[in-house]
């Protein structure tokens, strides 16, 4: 999914690569963190629920 030129994430990273390597790395890390959002939210919710 993240390697096809049909997706906006790939286009965004390609556009950032025109400005330099640092922005490419930051943009790539940001896209990679999207996949971690749901598990982090779920774990935080479960921790709060267990605490209560």
PDB file of N, CA, C and O in Angstrom:
ATOM      1  N   UNK A   1       0.813  -1.190   0.000  1.00  0.00           N
ATOM      2  CA  UNK A   1       0.000   0.000   0.000  1.00  0.00           C
ATOM      3  C   UNK A   1       0.866   1.268   0.000  1.00  0.00           C
ATOM      4  O   UNK A   1       0.548   2.218  -0.664  1.00  0.00           O
ATOM      5  N   UNK A   2       1.940   1.263   0.750  1.00  0.00           N
ATOM      6  CA  UNK A   2       2.751   2.469   0.877  1.00  0.00           C
ATOM      7  C   UNK A   2       3.852   2.558  -0.167  1.00  0.00           C
ATOM      8  O   UNK A   2       4.732   3.398  -0.062  1.00  0.00           O
ATOM      9  N   UNK A   3       3.836   1.680  -1.179  1.00  0.00           N
ATOM     10  CA  UNK A   3       4.868   1.749  -2.198  1.00  0.00           C
ATOM     11  C   UNK A   3       4.322   2.085  -3.577  1.00  0.00           C
ATOM     12  O   UNK A   3       5.089   2.241  -4.515  1.00  0.00           O
ATOM     13  N   UNK A   4       3.018   2.181  -3.714  1.00  0.00           N
ATOM     14  CA  UNK A   4       2.422   2.486  -5.008  1.00  0.00           C
ATOM     15  C   UNK A   4       2.283   3.993  -5.189  1.00  0.00           C
ATOM     16  O   UNK A   4       1.944   4.718  -4.246  1.00  0.00           O
ATOM     17  N   UNK A   5       2.521   4.466  -6.389  1.00  0.00           N
ATOM     18  CA  UNK A   5       2.416   5.901  -6.674  1.00  0.00           C
ATOM     19  C   UNK A   5       0.970   6.373  -6.721  1.00  0.00           C
ATOM     20  O   UNK A   5       0.706   7.558  -6.895  1.00  0.00           O
ATOM     21  N   UNK A   6       0.016   5.447  -6.546  1.00  0.00           N
ATOM     22  CA  UNK A   6      -1.405   5.808  -6.571  1.00  0.00           C
ATOM     23  C   UNK A   6      -1.888   6.376  -5.238  1.00  0.00           C
ATOM     24  O   UNK A   6      -2.992   6.887  -5.152  1.00  0.00           O
ATOM     25  N   UNK A   7      -1.089   6.259  -4.202  1.00  0.00           N
ATOM     26  CA  UNK A   7      -1.525   6.674  -2.869  1.00  0.00           C
ATOM     27  C   UNK A   7      -0.937   8.028  -2.485  1.00  0.00           C
ATOM     28  O   UNK A   7       0.197   8.356  -2.840  1.00  0.00           O
ATOM     29  N   UNK A   8      -1.714   8.788  -1.741  1.00  0.00           N
ATOM     30  CA  UNK A   8      -1.300  10.142  -1.375  1.00  0.00           C
ATOM     31  C   UNK A   8      -0.065  10.159  -0.480  1.00  0.00           C
ATOM     32  O   UNK A   8       0.718  11.112  -0.524  1.00  0.00           O
ATOM     33  N   UNK A   9       0.117   9.117   0.343  1.00  0.00           N
ATOM     34  CA  UNK A   9       1.290   9.084   1.225  1.00  0.00           C
ATOM     35  C   UNK A   9       2.581   9.045   0.413  1.00  0.00           C
ATOM     36  O   UNK A   9       3.557   9.716   0.736  1.00  0.00           O
ATOM     37  N   UNK A  10       2.566   8.243  -0.635  1.00  0.00           N
ATOM     38  CA  UNK A  10       3.756   8.128  -1.480  1.00  0.00           C
ATOM     39  C   UNK A  10       4.019   9.444  -2.205  1.00  0.00           C
ATOM     40  O   UNK A  10       5.164   9.898  -2.306  1.00  0.00           O
ATOM     41  N   UNK A  11       2.968  10.074  -2.679  1.00  0.00           N
ATOM     42  CA  UNK A  11       3.115  11.352  -3.379  1.00  0.00           C
ATOM     43  C   UNK A  11       3.638  12.428  -2.437  1.00  0.00           C
ATOM     44  O   UNK A  11       4.457  13.264  -2.816  1.00  0.00           O
ATOM     45  N   UNK A  12       3.175  12.389  -1.186  1.00  0.00           N
ATOM     46  CA  UNK A  12       3.630  13.376  -0.198  1.00  0.00           C
ATOM     47  C   UNK A  12       5.122  13.197   0.109  1.00  0.00           C
ATOM     48  O   UNK A  12       5.863  14.169   0.177  1.00  0.00           O
ATOM     49  N   UNK A  13       5.549  11.958   0.274  1.00  0.00           N
ATOM     50  CA  UNK A  13       6.965  11.702   0.544  1.00  0.00           C
ATOM     51  C   UNK A  13       7.813  12.099  -0.662  1.00  0.00           C
ATOM     52  O   UNK A  13       8.892  12.680  -0.511  1.00  0.00           O
ATOM     53  N   UNK A  14       7.324  11.807  -1.871  1.00  0.00           N
ATOM     54  CA  UNK A  14       8.071  12.175  -3.074  1.00  0.00           C
ATOM     55  C   UNK A  14       8.200  13.683  -3.191  1.00  0.00           C
ATOM     56  O   UNK A  14       9.252  14.197  -3.580  1.00  0.00           O
ATOM     57  N   UNK A  15       7.147  14.413  -2.845  1.00  0.00           N
ATOM     58  CA  UNK A  15       7.205  15.871  -2.895  1.00  0.00           C
ATOM     59  C   UNK A  15       8.185  16.410  -1.853  1.00  0.00           C
ATOM     60  O   UNK A  15       8.938  17.348  -2.122  1.00  0.00           O
ATOM     61  N   UNK A  16       8.204  15.805  -0.677  1.00  0.00           N
ATOM     62  CA  UNK A  16       9.135  16.238   0.367  1.00  0.00           C
ATOM     63  C   UNK A  16      10.583  15.952  -0.014  1.00  0.00           C
ATOM     64  O   UNK A  16      11.492  16.639   0.434  1.00  0.00           O
ATOM     65  N   UNK A  17      10.804  14.927  -0.827  1.00  0.00           N
ATOM     66  CA  UNK A  17      12.180  14.581  -1.186  1.00  0.00           C
ATOM     67  C   UNK A  17      12.821  15.630  -2.087  1.00  0.00           C
ATOM     68  O   UNK A  17      14.041  15.628  -2.259  1.00  0.00           O
ATOM     69  N   UNK A  18      12.031  16.521  -2.632  1.00  0.00           N
ATOM     70  CA  UNK A  18      12.583  17.594  -3.455  1.00  0.00           C
ATOM     71  C   UNK A  18      13.295  18.648  -2.612  1.00  0.00           C
ATOM     72  O   UNK A  18      14.142  19.371  -3.116  1.00  0.00           O
ATOM     73  N   UNK A  19      12.957  18.739  -1.330  1.00  0.00           N
ATOM     74  CA  UNK A  19      13.535  19.785  -0.488  1.00  0.00           C
ATOM     75  C   UNK A  19      14.795  19.345   0.244  1.00  0.00           C
ATOM     76  O   UNK A  19      15.513  20.177   0.765  1.00  0.00           O
ATOM     77  N   UNK A  20      15.030  18.036   0.323  1.00  0.00           N
ATOM     78  CA  UNK A  20      16.241  17.564   0.977  1.00  0.00           C
ATOM     79  C   UNK A  20      16.027  16.288   1.735  1.00  0.00           C
ATOM     80  O   UNK A  20      14.892  15.845   1.942  1.00  0.00           O
ATOM     81  N   UNK A  21      17.111  15.675   2.183  1.00  0.00           N
ATOM     82  CA  UNK A  21      16.996  14.384   2.852  1.00  0.00           C
ATOM     83  C   UNK A  21      16.337  14.445   4.233  1.00  0.00           C
ATOM     84  O   UNK A  21      15.646  13.510   4.627  1.00  0.00           O
ATOM     85  N   UNK A  22      16.514  15.520   4.950  1.00  0.00           N
ATOM     86  CA  UNK A  22      15.942  15.606   6.296  1.00  0.00           C
ATOM     87  C   UNK A  22      14.416  15.610   6.248  1.00  0.00           C
ATOM     88  O   UNK A  22      13.762  14.916   7.035  1.00  0.00           O
ATOM     89  N   UNK A  23      13.849  16.373   5.320  1.00  0.00           N
ATOM     90  CA  UNK A  23      12.389  16.407   5.232  1.00  0.00           C
ATOM     91  C   UNK A  23      11.840  15.091   4.706  1.00  0.00           C
ATOM     92  O   UNK A  23      10.722  14.708   5.048  1.00  0.00           O
ATOM     93  N   UNK A  24      12.624  14.383   3.903  1.00  0.00           N
ATOM     94  CA  UNK A  24      12.198  13.061   3.440  1.00  0.00           C
ATOM     95  C   UNK A  24      12.122  12.092   4.608  1.00  0.00           C
ATOM     96  O   UNK A  24      11.166  11.324   4.728  1.00  0.00           O
ATOM     97  N   UNK A  25      13.112  12.130   5.468  1.00  0.00           N
ATOM     98  CA  UNK A  25      13.132  11.248   6.634  1.00  0.00           C
ATOM     99  C   UNK A  25      11.972  11.576   7.566  1.00  0.00           C
ATOM    100  O   UNK A  25      11.269  10.683   8.047  1.00  0.00           O
ATOM    101  N   UNK A  26      11.745  12.847   7.826  1.00  0.00           N
ATOM    102  CA  UNK A  26      10.662  13.253   8.720  1.00  0.00           C
ATOM    103  C   UNK A  26       9.314  12.850   8.144  1.00  0.00           C
ATOM    104  O   UNK A  26       8.440  12.334   8.859  1.00  0.00           O
ATOM    105  N   UNK A  27       9.128  13.052   6.864  1.00  0.00           N
ATOM    106  CA  UNK A  27       7.866  12.689   6.218  1.00  0.00           C
ATOM    107  C   UNK A  27       7.656  11.175   6.243  1.00  0.00           C
ATOM    108  O   UNK A  27       6.550  10.701   6.502  1.00  0.00           O
ATOM    109  N   UNK A  28       8.702  10.422   5.995  1.00  0.00           N
ATOM    110  CA  UNK A  28       8.606   8.959   6.041  1.00  0.00           C
ATOM    111  C   UNK A  28       8.294   8.453   7.435  1.00  0.00           C
ATOM    112  O   UNK A  28       7.501   7.525   7.608  1.00  0.00           O
ATOM    113  N   UNK A  29       8.911   9.050   8.434  1.00  0.00           N
ATOM    114  CA  UNK A  29       8.616   8.655   9.817  1.00  0.00           C
ATOM    115  C   UNK A  29       7.169   8.971  10.183  1.00  0.00           C
ATOM    116  O   UNK A  29       6.503   8.185  10.864  1.00  0.00           O
ATOM    117  N   UNK A  30       6.680  10.113   9.726  1.00  0.00           N
ATOM    118  CA  UNK A  30       5.302  10.487  10.012  1.00  0.00           C
ATOM    119  C   UNK A  30       4.322   9.495   9.405  1.00  0.00           C
ATOM    120  O   UNK A  30       3.350   9.083  10.053  1.00  0.00           O
ATOM    121  N   UNK A  31       4.582   9.081   8.176  1.00  0.00           N
ATOM    122  CA  UNK A  31       3.709   8.097   7.529  1.00  0.00           C
ATOM    123  C   UNK A  31       3.795   6.763   8.263  1.00  0.00           C
ATOM    124  O   UNK A  31       2.788   6.083   8.459  1.00  0.00           O
ATOM    125  N   UNK A  32       4.983   6.391   8.692  1.00  0.00           N
ATOM    126  CA  UNK A  32       5.143   5.145   9.431  1.00  0.00           C
ATOM    127  C   UNK A  32       4.425   5.155  10.767  1.00  0.00           C
ATOM    128  O   UNK A  32       3.959   4.115  11.234  1.00  0.00           O
ATOM    129  N   UNK A  33       4.315   6.314  11.372  1.00  0.00           N
ATOM    130  CA  UNK A  33       3.636   6.407  12.670  1.00  0.00           C
ATOM    131  C   UNK A  33       2.125   6.281  12.553  1.00  0.00           C
ATOM    132  O   UNK A  33       1.460   5.991  13.544  1.00  0.00           O
ATOM    133  N   UNK A  34       1.585   6.498  11.353  1.00  0.00           N
ATOM    134  CA  UNK A  34       0.137   6.322  11.172  1.00  0.00           C
ATOM    135  C   UNK A  34      -0.294   4.909  11.535  1.00  0.00           C
ATOM    136  O   UNK A  34      -1.360   4.702  12.094  1.00  0.00           O
ATOM    137  N   UNK A  35       0.530   3.930  11.223  1.00  0.00           N
ATOM    138  CA  UNK A  35       0.164   2.543  11.507  1.00  0.00           C
ATOM    139  C   UNK A  35       0.234   2.222  12.996  1.00  0.00           C
ATOM    140  O   UNK A  35      -0.284   1.202  13.428  1.00  0.00           O
ATOM    141  N   UNK A  36       0.873   3.069  13.778  1.00  0.00           N
ATOM    142  CA  UNK A  36       1.004   2.815  15.211  1.00  0.00           C
ATOM    143  C   UNK A  36      -0.062   3.529  16.038  1.00  0.00           C
ATOM    144  O   UNK A  36      -0.169   3.281  17.236  1.00  0.00           O
ATOM    145  N   UNK A  37      -0.859   4.371  15.407  1.00  0.00           N
ATOM    146  CA  UNK A  37      -1.825   5.168  16.162  1.00  0.00           C
ATOM    147  C   UNK A  37      -2.896   4.290  16.800  1.00  0.00           C
ATOM    148  O   UNK A  37      -3.175   4.406  17.999  1.00  0.00           O
ATOM    149  N   UNK A  38      -3.497   3.398  16.037  1.00  0.00           N
ATOM    150  CA  UNK A  38      -4.592   2.584  16.557  1.00  0.00           C
ATOM    151  C   UNK A  38      -4.150   1.677  17.710  1.00  0.00           C
ATOM    152  O   UNK A  38      -4.825   1.639  18.742  1.00  0.00           O
ATOM    153  N   UNK A  39      -3.032   0.949  17.608  1.00  0.00           N
ATOM    154  CA  UNK A  39      -2.604   0.148  18.758  1.00  0.00           C
ATOM    155  C   UNK A  39      -2.296   0.981  20.004  1.00  0.00           C
ATOM    156  O   UNK A  39      -2.612   0.565  21.125  1.00  0.00           O
ATOM    157  N   UNK A  40      -1.705   2.145  19.826  1.00  0.00           N
ATOM    158  CA  UNK A  40      -1.387   2.993  20.981  1.00  0.00           C
ATOM    159  C   UNK A  40      -2.670   3.465  21.659  1.00  0.00           C
ATOM    160  O   UNK A  40      -2.783   3.445  22.889  1.00  0.00           O
ATOM    161  N   UNK A  41      -3.648   3.880  20.868  1.00  0.00           N
ATOM    162  CA  UNK A  41      -4.927   4.320  21.429  1.00  0.00           C
ATOM    163  C   UNK A  41      -5.612   3.161  22.137  1.00  0.00           C
ATOM    164  O   UNK A  41      -6.155   3.322  23.239  1.00  0.00           O
ATOM    165  N   UNK A  42      -5.589   1.980  21.537  1.00  0.00           N
ATOM    166  CA  UNK A  42      -6.212   0.815  22.153  1.00  0.00           C
ATOM    167  C   UNK A  42      -5.540   0.457  23.472  1.00  0.00           C
ATOM    168  O   UNK A  42      -6.211   0.180  24.471  1.00  0.00           O
ATOM    169  N   UNK A  43      -4.223   0.460  23.507  1.00  0.00           N
ATOM    170  CA  UNK A  43      -3.494   0.130  24.740  1.00  0.00           C
ATOM    171  C   UNK A  43      -3.759   1.170  25.818  1.00  0.00           C
ATOM    172  O   UNK A  43      -3.946   0.835  26.993  1.00  0.00           O
ATOM    173  N   UNK A  44      -3.794   2.446  25.434  1.00  0.00           N
ATOM    174  CA  UNK A  44      -4.083   3.496  26.412  1.00  0.00           C
ATOM    175  C   UNK A  44      -5.496   3.340  26.962  1.00  0.00           C
ATOM    176  O   UNK A  44      -5.705   3.460  28.180  1.00  0.00           O
ATOM    177  N   UNK A  45      -6.450   3.047  26.093  1.00  0.00           N
ATOM    178  CA  UNK A  45      -7.835   2.835  26.540  1.00  0.00           C
ATOM    179  C   UNK A  45      -7.933   1.636  27.473  1.00  0.00           C
ATOM    180  O   UNK A  45      -8.586   1.708  28.517  1.00  0.00           O
ATOM    181  N   UNK A  46      -7.259   0.542  27.124  1.00  0.00           N
ATOM    182  CA  UNK A  46      -7.291  -0.651  27.965  1.00  0.00           C
ATOM    183  C   UNK A  46      -6.627  -0.399  29.314  1.00  0.00           C
ATOM    184  O   UNK A  46      -7.102  -0.886  30.354  1.00  0.00           O
ATOM    185  N   UNK A  47      -5.562   0.390  29.322  1.00  0.00           N
ATOM    186  CA  UNK A  47      -4.874   0.699  30.590  1.00  0.00           C
ATOM    187  C   UNK A  47      -5.771   1.543  31.481  1.00  0.00           C
ATOM    188  O   UNK A  47      -5.880   1.285  32.698  1.00  0.00           O
ATOM    189  N   UNK A  48      -6.416   2.532  30.920  1.00  0.00           N
ATOM    190  CA  UNK A  48      -7.330   3.369  31.700  1.00  0.00           C
ATOM    191  C   UNK A  48      -8.504   2.557  32.212  1.00  0.00           C
ATOM    192  O   UNK A  48      -8.909   2.684  33.377  1.00  0.00           O
ATOM    193  N   UNK A  49      -9.040   1.693  31.352  1.00  0.00           N
ATOM    194  CA  UNK A  49     -10.167   0.852  31.757  1.00  0.00           C
ATOM    195  C   UNK A  49      -9.761  -0.108  32.879  1.00  0.00           C
ATOM    196  O   UNK A  49     -10.508  -0.302  33.845  1.00  0.00           O
ATOM    197  N   UNK A  50      -8.574  -0.674  32.795  1.00  0.00           N
ATOM    198  CA  UNK A  50      -8.088  -1.576  33.847  1.00  0.00           C
ATOM    199  C   UNK A  50      -7.844  -0.834  35.153  1.00  0.00           C
ATOM    200  O   UNK A  50      -8.062  -1.374  36.234  1.00  0.00           O
ATOM    201  N   UNK A  51      -7.402   0.402  35.057  1.00  0.00           N
ATOM    202  CA  UNK A  51      -7.144   1.188  36.261  1.00  0.00           C
ATOM    203  C   UNK A  51      -8.442   1.509  36.979  1.00  0.00           C
ATOM    204  O   UNK A  51      -8.513   1.508  38.211  1.00  0.00           O
ATOM    205  N   UNK A  52      -9.487   1.782  36.213  1.00  0.00           N
ATOM    206  CA  UNK A  52     -10.781   2.122  36.822  1.00  0.00           C
ATOM    207  C   UNK A  52     -11.445   0.877  37.382  1.00  0.00           C
ATOM    208  O   UNK A  52     -12.203   0.903  38.289  1.00  0.00           O
TER     209      UNK A  52
END
